Coordinates of C-alpha atoms in Angstrom, one line a residue:
S1 CA 39.8 -0.7 15.2
R2 CA 36.8 -3.0 14.4
F3 CA 34.3 -3.1 17.2
L4 CA 31.8 -5.8 17.9
R5 CA 29.6 -6.4 20.9
K6 CA 28.5 -10.0 21.9
P7 CA 27.3 -11.0 25.4
F8 CA 29.4 -13.8 27.0
E9 CA 26.5 -16.2 26.7
F10 CA 27.5 -16.0 23.0
S11 CA 24.1 -16.0 21.5
R12 CA 24.1 -16.4 17.7
Q13 CA 22.9 -12.9 17.0
L14 CA 25.6 -10.2 16.9
L15 CA 24.7 -6.7 17.8
R16 CA 27.1 -5.2 15.4
V17 CA 29.6 -6.9 13.3
E18 CA 30.9 -5.8 9.8
S19 CA 30.1 -8.8 7.6
C20 CA 31.7 -11.0 10.1
S21 CA 30.6 -14.6 10.7
I22 CA 31.0 -16.6 13.9
T23 CA 33.6 -18.6 12.2
E24 CA 35.5 -15.4 11.3
L25 CA 35.1 -14.0 14.7
Q26 CA 36.5 -17.1 16.3
S27 CA 39.7 -16.6 14.1
L28 CA 40.2 -13.2 15.7
I29 CA 39.9 -14.2 19.1
P30 CA 43.0 -15.5 21.0
L31 CA 43.1 -19.0 22.2
A32 CA 41.8 -18.3 25.7
W33 CA 38.8 -16.6 24.3
T34 CA 38.1 -19.3 21.8
S35 CA 38.2 -21.9 24.5
L36 CA 36.0 -20.0 26.8
T37 CA 33.5 -19.4 23.8
Q38 CA 33.2 -23.1 23.1
K39 CA 32.6 -23.9 26.9
L40 CA 29.9 -21.2 27.1
R41 CA 28.1 -22.2 24.0
R42 CA 27.3 -25.5 25.7
A43 CA 25.6 -23.6 28.6
P44 CA 23.0 -21.5 26.8
G45 CA 21.1 -21.0 30.1
I46 CA 23.9 -18.8 31.7
S47 CA 22.6 -15.5 32.7
L48 CA 24.5 -12.3 31.8
L49 CA 23.9 -10.8 35.4
D50 CA 24.9 -13.9 37.2
Q51 CA 28.5 -13.1 37.9
R52 CA 29.2 -16.2 40.1
K53 CA 28.1 -18.6 37.2
R54 CA 29.3 -16.8 34.1
F55 CA 33.0 -18.1 34.0
S56 CA 34.5 -21.4 34.5
T57 CA 37.5 -21.5 36.9
M58 CA 40.9 -21.6 35.2
P59 CA 44.3 -22.4 36.9
E60 CA 46.3 -19.2 37.7
I61 CA 49.4 -20.4 35.8
E62 CA 47.3 -21.2 32.6
T63 CA 45.6 -17.8 32.8
N64 CA 48.9 -15.9 33.1
E65 CA 50.3 -17.9 30.1
R66 CA 47.3 -16.9 28.0
D67 CA 47.5 -13.4 29.1
S68 CA 51.2 -13.3 28.2
E69 CA 50.3 -14.9 24.8
L70 CA 47.6 -12.3 24.2
F71 CA 50.0 -9.4 24.6
S72 CA 53.0 -10.8 23.0
P73 CA 54.2 -9.8 19.5
P74 CA 53.2 -11.9 16.4
S75 CA 55.2 -15.1 16.3
D76 CA 56.3 -14.5 12.7
V77 CA 58.8 -11.9 13.8
R78 CA 61.0 -14.5 15.2
G79 CA 64.6 -14.3 13.6
M80 CA 64.2 -10.8 12.3
T81 CA 67.6 -9.0 12.1
E82 CA 66.5 -5.9 10.5
L83 CA 63.8 -4.0 12.3
D84 CA 60.4 -3.9 10.5
R85 CA 58.0 -2.2 12.8
T86 CA 55.0 -2.9 10.6
A87 CA 55.5 -6.6 11.1
F88 CA 54.3 -6.3 14.7
K89 CA 50.7 -5.4 14.0
K90 CA 48.3 -7.8 15.7
T91 CA 44.5 -7.8 16.7
V92 CA 43.4 -8.8 20.1
T93 CA 40.1 -9.1 21.7
I94 CA 39.6 -7.2 24.9
P95 CA 36.5 -7.3 27.3
V96 CA 34.9 -4.0 27.8
L97 CA 32.2 -2.7 30.0
K98 CA 29.8 0.1 28.4
V99 CA 29.0 3.0 30.7
K100 CA 27.6 6.5 30.4
K101 CA 30.4 9.0 29.8
E102 CA 29.4 11.2 32.8
I103 CA 30.1 8.5 35.3
V104 CA 33.5 7.3 34.0
N105 CA 35.7 9.1 36.4
K106 CA 33.7 7.8 39.4
L107 CA 33.6 4.4 38.2
M108 CA 37.3 4.1 37.3
R109 CA 38.4 4.7 40.9
S110 CA 36.3 1.7 41.9
L111 CA 37.4 -0.6 38.9
K112 CA 41.2 -0.2 39.3
R113 CA 41.6 -3.8 40.0
V114 CA 40.0 -5.1 36.9
A115 CA 40.8 -2.3 34.5
L116 CA 43.4 -3.1 31.8
Q117 CA 46.8 -2.0 33.0
R118 CA 48.8 -1.8 29.7
P119 CA 51.3 1.1 29.0
G120 CA 50.4 3.0 25.8
I121 CA 46.7 1.6 25.8
K122 CA 43.9 3.9 26.8
R123 CA 41.6 2.3 29.3
V124 CA 38.6 4.3 28.4
I125 CA 37.6 4.9 24.8
E126 CA 34.7 6.1 22.8
D127 CA 31.8 3.8 21.9
P128 CA 31.5 3.8 18.1
E129 CA 27.9 3.1 18.4
D130 CA 26.8 5.6 21.1
E131 CA 28.6 9.0 21.5
E132 CA 27.0 9.4 25.0
S133 CA 28.6 6.1 26.2
R134 CA 32.3 5.1 26.8
L135 CA 33.9 1.7 26.9
I136 CA 36.1 0.7 29.8
M137 CA 38.8 -1.9 28.8
L138 CA 39.0 -4.7 31.3
D139 CA 42.0 -7.0 32.1
P140 CA 41.3 -10.4 30.3
C141 CA 43.3 -12.2 32.9
K142 CA 40.8 -10.8 35.6
M143 CA 37.8 -11.7 33.6
F144 CA 38.7 -15.4 33.4
T145 CA 37.9 -16.0 36.9
H146 CA 35.0 -17.5 38.9
D147 CA 34.0 -14.0 40.3
P148 CA 35.4 -11.3 37.8
F149 CA 33.7 -8.5 39.9
E150 CA 34.2 -8.3 43.7
K151 CA 31.2 -7.4 45.8
A152 CA 32.4 -3.9 46.3
E153 CA 32.7 -3.5 42.6
L154 CA 29.2 -4.9 42.0
S155 CA 27.9 -2.6 44.6
I156 CA 29.3 0.5 42.8
L157 CA 28.0 -0.7 39.4
T158 CA 24.5 -1.0 40.9
Q159 CA 24.7 2.3 42.5
L160 CA 25.6 4.0 39.2
N161 CA 23.0 2.0 37.4
V162 CA 25.5 0.1 35.2
I163 CA 24.7 -3.4 34.0
P164 CA 27.7 -5.6 34.4
Q165 CA 27.3 -6.9 31.0
I166 CA 30.8 -7.5 29.2
S167 CA 31.3 -7.0 25.5
E168 CA 34.2 -7.5 23.2
Y169 CA 36.4 -4.8 21.5
N170 CA 38.9 -5.8 18.7
L171 CA 42.1 -3.9 19.5
E172 CA 44.9 -3.5 17.1
L173 CA 48.3 -3.7 18.6
T174 CA 51.3 -2.2 16.9
Y175 CA 55.2 -1.9 17.5
E176 CA 54.5 1.0 19.7
N177 CA 52.4 -1.0 22.2
F178 CA 55.0 -3.5 22.9
K179 CA 57.9 -3.2 25.5
S180 CA 61.4 -3.6 24.5
E181 CA 61.7 -7.0 26.5
E182 CA 58.7 -8.4 24.7
I183 CA 60.0 -7.3 21.3
L184 CA 63.4 -8.9 21.9
K185 CA 62.0 -12.0 23.4
A186 CA 59.8 -12.4 20.2
V187 CA 62.6 -11.8 17.8
L188 CA 65.7 -13.6 19.4
P189 CA 66.0 -17.4 19.2
E190 CA 63.6 -19.1 21.8
G191 CA 65.1 -19.7 25.2
Q192 CA 68.0 -17.2 24.6
D193 CA 68.8 -14.4 27.1
V194 CA 67.2 -11.2 26.1
T195 CA 69.1 -7.8 26.5
S196 CA 66.8 -5.1 27.8
G197 CA 69.1 -3.5 30.2
F198 CA 72.0 -1.0 29.5
S199 CA 74.1 1.8 31.0
R200 CA 72.8 5.1 30.3
V201 CA 75.5 7.8 29.6
G202 CA 73.6 10.9 28.8
H203 CA 72.1 10.2 25.3
I204 CA 74.0 7.1 24.9
A205 CA 72.8 3.5 25.7
H206 CA 75.8 1.4 26.4
L207 CA 75.2 -2.2 25.9
N208 CA 77.4 -5.3 26.4
L209 CA 76.0 -7.8 24.0
R210 CA 76.7 -11.6 24.2
E211 CA 77.8 -13.6 21.3
H212 CA 74.3 -15.0 20.5
Q213 CA 72.8 -11.6 20.4
L214 CA 75.4 -10.1 17.9
P215 CA 73.4 -11.2 14.7
F216 CA 70.6 -9.0 16.0
K217 CA 72.8 -6.1 17.4
H218 CA 71.4 -3.4 15.1
L219 CA 67.8 -4.3 15.7
I220 CA 68.5 -4.4 19.4
G221 CA 70.2 -0.9 19.2
Q222 CA 67.2 0.5 17.4
V223 CA 64.7 -1.0 19.8
M224 CA 66.7 0.7 22.8
I225 CA 66.5 4.0 21.1
D226 CA 62.8 3.6 20.1
K227 CA 61.7 2.6 23.6
N228 CA 63.8 4.9 25.8
P229 CA 63.0 8.6 25.5
G230 CA 66.2 10.8 25.3
I231 CA 68.5 8.0 23.9
T232 CA 69.6 8.8 20.5
S233 CA 72.7 6.5 20.2
A234 CA 73.1 2.8 21.1
V235 CA 76.7 1.5 21.3
N236 CA 78.2 -1.9 22.1
K237 CA 81.5 -2.5 23.7
I238 CA 83.7 -4.7 21.5
N239 CA 86.8 -5.2 23.7
N240 CA 87.7 -5.3 27.3
I241 CA 89.2 -2.3 29.1
D242 CA 92.9 -3.3 29.0
N243 CA 94.6 -0.4 27.3
T244 CA 96.7 2.2 28.7
Y245 CA 94.0 4.9 29.0
R246 CA 91.2 2.8 30.2
N247 CA 88.7 3.6 27.4
F248 CA 87.3 0.8 25.3
Q249 CA 86.5 0.4 21.6
M250 CA 82.9 0.5 20.8
E251 CA 80.5 0.0 17.7
V252 CA 77.6 2.3 17.1
L253 CA 74.7 -0.1 16.7
S254 CA 72.1 2.5 15.9
G255 CA 71.4 6.1 15.8
E256 CA 73.8 9.0 15.9
E257 CA 77.5 8.6 16.2
N258 CA 77.9 11.6 18.5
M259 CA 79.8 10.4 21.5
M260 CA 80.1 13.9 23.2
T261 CA 77.8 13.7 26.2
K262 CA 76.6 15.4 29.3
V263 CA 75.5 13.5 32.5
R264 CA 74.1 14.5 35.8
E265 CA 75.2 12.5 38.9
N266 CA 74.4 13.4 42.5
N267 CA 73.5 17.0 41.4
Y268 CA 76.9 17.6 39.5
T269 CA 77.3 17.8 35.9
Y270 CA 79.9 16.1 33.7
E271 CA 80.8 16.5 30.0
F272 CA 83.2 14.2 28.1
D273 CA 83.7 12.3 25.0
F274 CA 82.4 8.7 26.0
S275 CA 84.6 7.2 23.3
K276 CA 87.7 8.4 24.9
V277 CA 87.3 8.2 28.7
Y278 CA 86.0 5.7 31.1
W279 CA 82.6 6.5 32.8
N280 CA 80.5 4.1 34.8
P281 CA 77.0 5.3 36.0
R282 CA 76.7 2.3 38.3
L283 CA 79.3 3.8 40.5
S284 CA 77.1 6.8 41.6
T285 CA 76.4 5.4 45.1
E286 CA 80.1 4.7 45.6
H287 CA 81.0 8.2 44.7
S288 CA 78.5 9.5 47.2
R289 CA 79.7 7.1 49.9
I290 CA 83.2 8.2 49.8
T291 CA 82.3 11.9 49.5
E292 CA 80.3 11.7 52.7
L293 CA 83.4 10.3 54.7
L294 CA 85.3 13.7 54.0
K295 CA 84.6 16.8 56.2
S296 CA 85.3 20.4 55.3
G297 CA 89.0 21.1 55.3
D298 CA 90.0 17.6 54.7
V299 CA 92.6 16.6 51.9
L300 CA 91.9 14.2 49.1
F301 CA 94.4 12.7 46.7
D302 CA 92.5 11.1 43.8
V303 CA 95.1 8.9 42.0
F304 CA 93.0 7.8 39.1
A305 CA 90.4 10.6 39.0
G306 CA 88.9 10.1 35.5
V307 CA 86.6 13.1 34.7
G308 CA 86.0 14.0 38.3
P309 CA 83.2 12.1 39.9
F310 CA 85.2 11.8 43.3
A311 CA 87.2 15.0 43.0
I312 CA 84.4 17.6 42.2
P313 CA 81.9 16.5 44.9
V314 CA 84.7 16.4 47.5
A315 CA 85.8 19.8 46.4
K316 CA 82.3 21.2 46.8
K317 CA 82.6 20.3 50.5
N318 CA 85.5 22.8 51.0
C319 CA 88.3 20.4 50.9
T320 CA 91.6 20.5 49.2
V321 CA 91.7 18.1 46.2
F322 CA 94.8 16.8 44.3
A323 CA 93.3 15.0 41.2
N324 CA 95.3 13.0 38.7
D325 CA 94.8 10.9 35.5
L326 CA 97.2 9.6 32.9
N327 CA 94.7 9.7 30.0
P328 CA 95.2 13.1 28.3
E329 CA 91.5 13.2 27.4
S330 CA 90.5 12.4 31.0
Y331 CA 92.7 15.2 32.2
K332 CA 91.3 17.6 29.7
W333 CA 87.6 16.8 30.7
L334 CA 88.7 16.8 34.3
L335 CA 89.8 20.4 34.0
H336 CA 86.7 21.3 32.0
N337 CA 84.4 19.7 34.6
C338 CA 86.1 21.5 37.5
K339 CA 85.2 24.8 35.8
L340 CA 81.9 23.6 34.9
N341 CA 81.0 22.8 38.5
K342 CA 82.9 25.9 39.8
V343 CA 85.6 24.1 41.9
D344 CA 88.6 24.8 39.7
R345 CA 90.2 26.8 42.4
K346 CA 89.8 23.9 45.0
V347 CA 91.3 21.2 42.7
K348 CA 94.9 20.8 41.6
V349 CA 94.9 18.8 38.5
F350 CA 97.7 16.5 37.2
N351 CA 98.4 14.3 34.1
L352 CA 100.8 11.7 35.4
D353 CA 101.2 7.9 35.8
G354 CA 99.7 6.9 39.1
K355 CA 103.1 5.9 40.6
D356 CA 104.6 9.1 39.5
F357 CA 101.7 11.1 41.1
L358 CA 102.1 9.2 44.4
Q359 CA 105.9 9.6 44.5
G360 CA 105.9 13.3 43.4
P361 CA 103.0 15.6 44.3
V362 CA 101.5 13.3 46.9
K363 CA 104.8 12.8 48.7
E364 CA 105.6 16.5 48.6
E365 CA 102.2 17.4 50.0
L366 CA 102.2 14.6 52.7
M367 CA 105.6 15.7 53.9
Q368 CA 104.1 19.2 54.4
Q369 CA 100.6 18.0 55.8
L370 CA 102.3 15.6 58.2
G371 CA 105.0 17.9 59.3
V372 CA 102.3 20.7 60.4
S373 CA 101.0 21.2 63.8
K374 CA 100.4 18.0 65.7
E375 CA 97.1 19.4 66.6
R376 CA 95.7 19.3 63.1
K377 CA 92.1 18.3 62.9
H378 CA 91.5 17.6 59.2
S379 CA 92.2 14.1 57.8
V380 CA 93.9 12.9 54.7
H381 CA 92.2 10.4 52.2
I382 CA 93.8 8.7 49.2
V383 CA 91.3 7.2 46.6
M384 CA 92.7 4.6 44.2
N385 CA 89.8 3.6 41.8
L386 CA 91.5 1.5 39.2
P387 CA 90.0 -1.9 40.2
A388 CA 92.1 -4.0 37.7
K389 CA 95.5 -2.6 39.0
A390 CA 95.1 -0.3 42.0
I391 CA 96.4 -2.8 44.6
E392 CA 99.8 -2.9 42.8
F393 CA 100.2 0.7 43.2
L394 CA 100.2 0.2 47.0
S395 CA 103.9 -0.4 46.6
A396 CA 104.5 3.2 46.0
F397 CA 103.8 3.9 49.7
K398 CA 106.6 1.8 50.9
S399 CA 109.3 4.1 52.4
L400 CA 107.7 7.0 50.7
L401 CA 108.5 9.6 53.5
D402 CA 111.5 10.7 55.1
G403 CA 112.0 12.0 58.8
Q404 CA 110.2 11.0 62.0
P405 CA 106.8 9.4 61.8
C406 CA 103.8 11.6 62.7
S407 CA 101.2 10.5 65.2
S408 CA 99.0 7.6 64.1
E409 CA 95.8 9.6 64.0
L410 CA 97.3 11.9 61.2
L411 CA 98.2 9.0 59.0
P412 CA 96.4 9.1 55.6
T413 CA 93.5 6.8 54.9
V414 CA 93.6 4.8 51.7
H415 CA 90.4 3.6 49.7
C416 CA 91.8 1.1 47.2
Y417 CA 89.4 -0.7 44.8
S418 CA 89.8 -4.1 43.3
F419 CA 88.0 -6.9 41.5
S420 CA 87.8 -10.5 43.0
K421 CA 86.6 -13.8 41.7
D422 CA 87.5 -15.5 44.9
A423 CA 84.9 -17.4 46.9
D424 CA 85.7 -15.0 49.8
P425 CA 86.3 -11.8 48.0
A426 CA 86.9 -9.6 51.1
E427 CA 89.6 -11.9 52.3
D428 CA 91.2 -12.2 48.9
V429 CA 91.5 -8.4 48.6
R430 CA 93.0 -8.1 52.1
Q431 CA 95.5 -10.9 51.4
R432 CA 96.6 -9.3 48.1
A433 CA 96.9 -5.7 49.4
G434 CA 98.8 -7.1 52.4
A435 CA 101.1 -9.1 50.1
V436 CA 102.1 -5.8 48.3
L437 CA 102.5 -3.7 51.4
G438 CA 104.4 -6.5 53.1
M439 CA 102.1 -6.7 56.2
S440 CA 98.8 -8.2 57.4
L441 CA 95.7 -5.9 57.0
E442 CA 93.4 -8.5 58.8
A443 CA 93.0 -6.4 61.9
C444 CA 93.3 -3.0 60.5
S445 CA 91.2 -2.7 57.4
S446 CA 87.6 -2.9 56.4
V447 CA 86.3 -4.0 52.9
H448 CA 83.2 -2.7 51.4
P449 CA 81.4 -4.4 48.5
V450 CA 80.8 -2.0 45.7
R451 CA 78.9 -4.0 43.1
N452 CA 78.7 -7.3 41.3
V453 CA 80.5 -6.8 37.9
A454 CA 79.7 -10.2 36.4
P455 CA 78.9 -13.6 37.6
N456 CA 81.5 -14.6 40.2
K457 CA 83.2 -11.3 39.9
E458 CA 83.0 -8.6 42.7
M459 CA 84.2 -5.0 43.0
L460 CA 85.3 -4.1 46.3
C461 CA 87.0 -1.2 48.3
I462 CA 89.4 -2.0 50.9
T463 CA 89.9 0.9 53.5
F464 CA 92.9 1.3 55.8
Q465 CA 95.3 3.8 57.4
I466 CA 98.8 3.3 56.0
P467 CA 101.0 2.4 59.0
A468 CA 104.0 4.5 59.8
S469 CA 106.0 1.4 59.6
I470 CA 105.2 1.3 55.9
L471 CA 105.2 4.9 55.1
Y472 CA 108.5 6.1 56.6
K473 CA 111.9 5.1 55.4
N474 CA 113.5 4.5 58.6
Q475 CA 110.5 2.5 60.0
S476 CA 110.2 0.4 56.7
M477 CA 114.0 -0.5 56.9
N478 CA 113.4 -2.1 60.3
L479 CA 110.1 -3.8 59.2
E480 CA 112.0 -5.5 56.1
N481 CA 113.9 -7.6 58.5
H482 CA 110.9 -8.9 60.3
E483 CA 108.5 -9.4 57.3
D484 CA 106.1 -12.2 57.7
P485 CA 107.3 -15.1 55.7
P486 CA 103.9 -16.4 54.5
I487 CA 103.2 -12.9 53.0
K488 CA 106.7 -12.8 51.5
R489 CA 105.9 -16.1 49.8
Q490 CA 102.5 -15.0 48.4
R491 CA 104.3 -11.8 47.0
T492 CA 106.6 -14.0 45.1
D493 CA 104.0 -16.5 44.0
E494 CA 101.8 -13.6 42.6
G495 CA 104.7 -11.9 40.9
F496 CA 104.2 -8.4 42.3
S497 CA 106.9 -6.0 41.3
E498 CA 107.9 -2.4 42.2
E499 CA 108.1 -1.2 38.6
K500 CA 104.8 -1.0 36.8
T501 CA 103.8 -0.3 33.2
Q502 CA 101.9 3.0 32.7
I503 CA 98.2 2.4 33.0
A504 CA 95.4 4.6 33.1
S505 CA 92.5 5.9 35.1
N506 CA 89.0 4.7 36.2
T507 CA 86.3 6.7 37.7

């Protein structure tokens, strides 16, 4: 970097410039600095030490815009589709304060407010002209104020015998100095949304690019890898999750094509092939929430278990877990992760359609559980995390069990997930779940908002105990004759049926 020092009174004599005229100097200085130079030249009597008179006051918005322009990539990278890191070089002029090297540490604590806060850029550098001194880089935005130094800061400078004389340093910025958001904002068409967020799945960055971003997809993928340590592959989802096994097609945008990954969630480890199973890191909090509801000795039926994010933490609480998934790959990795987390003896794993699982293993176990001692203290929970379709599977509970009903406190609790685009998503989920069951859930259910999936699309979890009138055959037969007409009509309108196509799992 080329160094020059010139007081802010901008006298005509430069202390050190390598064959650089005033005209050439101005070409290196950003707009804000050039404007300030011109103003200060018209006031030759300004004193270097008079902090209150040195700078003209500038509006805050104008200052922020200039600061943003100062640290933005060069304008000629706009429209770049193939990443050229060398095109991001740019020279900016930074205000610096010269101090003796032995007082730098003491001084930096007092100058935190005005010191340059820019990731990847050193705030203290060597003085090319004096090995006994150091240069403290200052925030240009803070220097363009009426009082760049506060009284306390000036007091410390005086105590340490530092003259508050600001000089300039020509700093070369490169690709490494810019954030991913800044790079993409400079490259993509002006005014377009910038992708800087992604789901991290181990070493994989999973993006959902919009149509206007697709021409830049390979560049975006490479920037995500460059700017996020540990990310070695960037992929883009290229279809909706609408197939039998709930995995989605993806395109590798940049980096290695290895989709075998390992993730840590809530202190548990999961390994899987991301291209063949479904995994959503945004559900971590929900996995914890459900896990905390169960106590040691409880029973969990996980109908759409995926690779185990509900089943494994619950099993670690000394609960009995029955975990199922239709996807053979999810089933394989579910078995693997149970062993990996040392809960394989507490989890019974199945590879069945959700309806077959409910009407087979779940029915058999419930008949045994609910027929045991009436003083049983543990509870039974059924998790159905397949938001696109889970509500339809509630029909499997109708007339599921034979015999006399158990006491109401022993009835299983269902946690069923769903998406909703309704203006009142909680009421929408209650209505749809009630329509499938043939009863109202208004007074006997709770709805928990899980996350916002997309604009006007929410993911929710409805929790309720299955009434004996629904669960037991002899009770259900009596209920059919008194089914509420409006709910009957809604079931017909929405076309719910007992027979469902095999679909797959969701974590």
